[in-house]
Amino acid sequence: MNRAKEILEFGKVLEELSNYAVSETAKVQLLQLDMLLNEKQLEIKMNETTEARKLLDSLGMPPLSSMKGLERMIKEVEIGTMLEPEDLVQIASFIKATRQMKRYLARGEYLDLELALYGRGFYDIEELEEEIERSIRNNQVDNEATPTLRGLRRSIELKKENMKSRLEKIIQSKKNYLADSYILNRNGHYVIAVKREYKHQVEGQCFDTSRSGGTLFIEPVAIGKLQEELALLEIEESNEVRRILYTLTNEVEAYLGEIRGNMEMMLALDLAFAKGKLSASMKGNTVKMTTDRRIVIKQGRHPLLPPDKCIPLDFEIGQDTKGIIITGPNTGGKTVALKTIGLLSMMAQCGLHVPVAEGSQFAMHNQILCDIGDGQSIEENLSTFSAHIKSITEILERVTGESLVLLDELGSGTDPKEGMGIAIAILEALRQKAGLFVATTHYPEVKDYALATPNLQNACMQFDKETLRPLYTLRIGEAGDSCALYIAEKLGFPKSLILLAQSYITKDNLNQESKVNVSKQAYKERTRQEELETPIKMRQNDSKVSQLIKQKVKDETKKVDKFKVGDSVLVFPNKEKGIVFAKANELGEIGVQIKGRKKWVKSKRLKLLVPASELYPPDYDFSILFDSVANRKARKKMSKGHRPEVSATYQSETEMIYC
C-alpha cells in the first residue's frame, strides 16, 4: 500500500489536506490517513466530510482552536508543576474558542446535520476562564488579583520612589565627585557613578566598575537599609504571585476532565473541517462507496492537476468487465488516466470527497496495487524490464478478488514479441484472480486478446489526427492505435521510408501468425502428453474445470444467440439505437445497423430494447431495412432466371466498422 501511495502521489494530497487543519495533532493524524476497510466506518467518515462541507458553505470558516501546548500543560498539572501566566492565558483562550465553536455549530443546527450537534458535547467551563482573566493580564499576574498583592506592589513602588528621592539629594551634594548625574541600576541595586579618585568621598558599597576602571558604581550607605527593605517586599510579592498561580493551577486541575473532553471534540471537528475545506478547494463531491466490484467515474479530474488544464475522465469497470486495456499514442494521457483512477479510488476509500460529477461510484478494495513508471534502480542494478517484472511478480503474489491493480506499459522494456507474450500472460493471471484491473499497452496482440476474451474490454485515448494533438479523452469499448506511422508521415517523414516500414510490419505479422500456429500445435502436443502423465485424481479435477469452462461457453453462447435479426438494441457506451442485421460471427460479435451504417459489436455491449417478433410480421423481408432499392430489384430479376446484364453489390466485411 505504501508503494501505491508513493506512485499515485497520495502523500501530496495528504499534505494539502493537513495544511487545512489548525491543530498540530490534527495535521499529524491527517498525514497518516489510510484506506478504511469497514463499510460502516467509511460511511461515517464520508458523511462527516459531506456535513463539514455543507457547514462551510452555509456558515463560513469555523472558529477552531490550535490547542497549542495544551497537552504539555495538562501533563505538568498532573505531576504538580505550577503553570506560568502564559500557559493560563492559553487555557483561557481555548475555553473561549470552545464557546465560540459551540455558538457556530448552534447556528448550523437548522441544516439538520449530525456534525452541528457536536456543539452540544462541549463542557461549559466559563467560570475557569473568568477566574484566569480576572487574575492574569498581559501574560502576568494582575495587581488586582488579590488585595495582598495590590498592597505589596504599592509598598514596593513607594519604597522605590523614596530611594530615588534620597539618591537625587546625594547626587546634588556630591556632584563634583561623580562621573554622571543619573541614578543607575546594577545587579538590582540603585547606585551612583563615582570617579575612582573620589571613591572615599562617597560612603557605601561598590557593586560594579566601568570597563576603563575609572568609574565605580556605589550604593550609598543611606540607601542600603532601604534596599534591604525593598528586597524583603519583593520576596513577599513573589511568594504571593506563586500562591496565586498555584491556586489557578489547582483550578485547572479540577477541570482537567472537561478540558480533555473539549480538546477531543475540537480535534474531531478540526479533522472533519479540514476534509471539508479540501473538498471545497477542489470542488469535490461525495460518492457512493460499496462492496460491489464496480467503479463508475463521471467527469473525474486528477486532484493535483490545475482544473483549467485537466480534461475530465469518464470511466466504468465492473459487473461483466473485470479488466480494461487502454491503448493509444504516446503523450495521449494513458498514464494520467491510470493514476486518476487509482488516486480517486484511494481518496474516496479514506472518506474524502473527490473531484467527480454526481452519480459516480467507487468500490471498496482491500488493497490498491500499482506498477507505474520505469522503476530503474542503480543500487539494485535493475533495468526497466527487470523492475517491472519484480514489481508485477509481487503484485501477482498479493492480489485477491477484492484488489484493484493498475499496470502501465505492460510488457515494455524488452523484446516486443516476448513482451507481448508476457503482457497477455499477466492479464490472463489477473483475470483468473477475479479482481479489477486496468492496464495500458501498445501491443496490437494484447488488444486482440482483450477483444476475444470474456470479462475484458479495450479502451483508447482519443487523438486528433489533423492537429496531431492528444485529446486526453478515454473511450471505452474501442481499441486505439499508436499512430506512429501516421504521425511520422504528417511530420514529413519520407513516404518511401513509410512504405518500407509498413512492409516490414506486414512481413513480421505474417511470420508471427506462422509462429502462433506452430506454438498452438506444440501446446496441444504438450497438453496431450501431460494428460497421459497426470494422475487420475488430477485428471478428474481437470475434467471438472473443463465442464465448468464448457458450461461458461454455453452461457456465453446463450447470451449471443438471444439477439435475432430485426431486434431493436441499445449500443453502449454511446447509447445509440440500432437494428440487428446479422447474427453472431465466430468472434461472438453481432451485426448492428446504426444510422444507416453497419457495425460489428461485441454482444456484451448490446441491450435488447424490442425483439423483432414484436416489431415485424413472421415473414417480413428484412432486406427492405438493410439493402438498397437497386440491389433488391436486381435480386428479384435474378431470381426469375440468369440475367448477365444484372448485378447486385454486397457490402464486404472489410467495409464494415468493428467496435
mmCIF file of C-alpha atoms in Angstrom, residues 287-292 294-298 340-346 348-349 354 356 360-365:
data_model
loop_
_atom_site.group_PDB
_atom_site.id
_atom_site.type_symbol
_atom_site.label_atom_id
_atom_site.label_comp_id
_atom_site.label_asym_id
_atom_site.label_seq_id
_atom_site.Cartn_x
_atom_site.Cartn_y
_atom_site.Cartn_z
ATOM 1 C CA VAL A 287 -19.530 9.456 -3.807
ATOM 2 C CA LYS A 288 -21.282 6.166 -3.216
ATOM 3 C CA MET A 289 -18.972 3.542 -1.690
ATOM 4 C CA THR A 290 -19.979 -0.123 -1.905
ATOM 5 C CA THR A 291 -18.518 -3.589 -1.647
ATOM 6 C CA ASP A 292 -19.786 -4.268 -5.190
ATOM 7 C CA ARG A 294 -17.791 -1.708 -9.696
ATOM 8 C CA ILE A 295 -16.250 1.718 -10.345
ATOM 9 C CA VAL A 296 -18.097 4.493 -12.168
ATOM 10 C CA ILE A 297 -16.237 7.783 -12.640
ATOM 11 C CA LYS A 298 -18.126 10.653 -14.221
ATOM 12 C CA THR A 340 -6.566 9.340 -11.779
ATOM 13 C CA ILE A 341 -8.486 6.073 -11.354
ATOM 14 C CA GLY A 342 -6.143 4.905 -8.591
ATOM 15 C CA LEU A 343 -5.831 8.207 -6.725
ATOM 16 C CA LEU A 344 -9.562 8.940 -6.736
ATOM 17 C CA SER A 345 -10.266 5.381 -5.516
ATOM 18 C CA MET A 346 -7.766 5.788 -2.689
ATOM 19 C CA ALA A 348 -12.724 8.005 -1.661
ATOM 20 C CA GLN A 349 -11.883 4.982 0.498
ATOM 21 C CA VAL A 354 -13.237 13.551 -4.898
ATOM 22 C CA VAL A 356 -16.097 13.970 -9.887
ATOM 23 C CA SER A 360 -20.010 8.465 -9.508
ATOM 24 C CA GLN A 361 -19.435 5.253 -7.578
ATOM 25 C CA PHE A 362 -16.373 3.555 -6.121
ATOM 26 C CA ALA A 363 -15.718 0.035 -4.945
ATOM 27 C CA MET A 364 -14.026 -0.765 -1.645
ATOM 28 C CA HIS A 365 -10.693 -2.525 -2.152
#
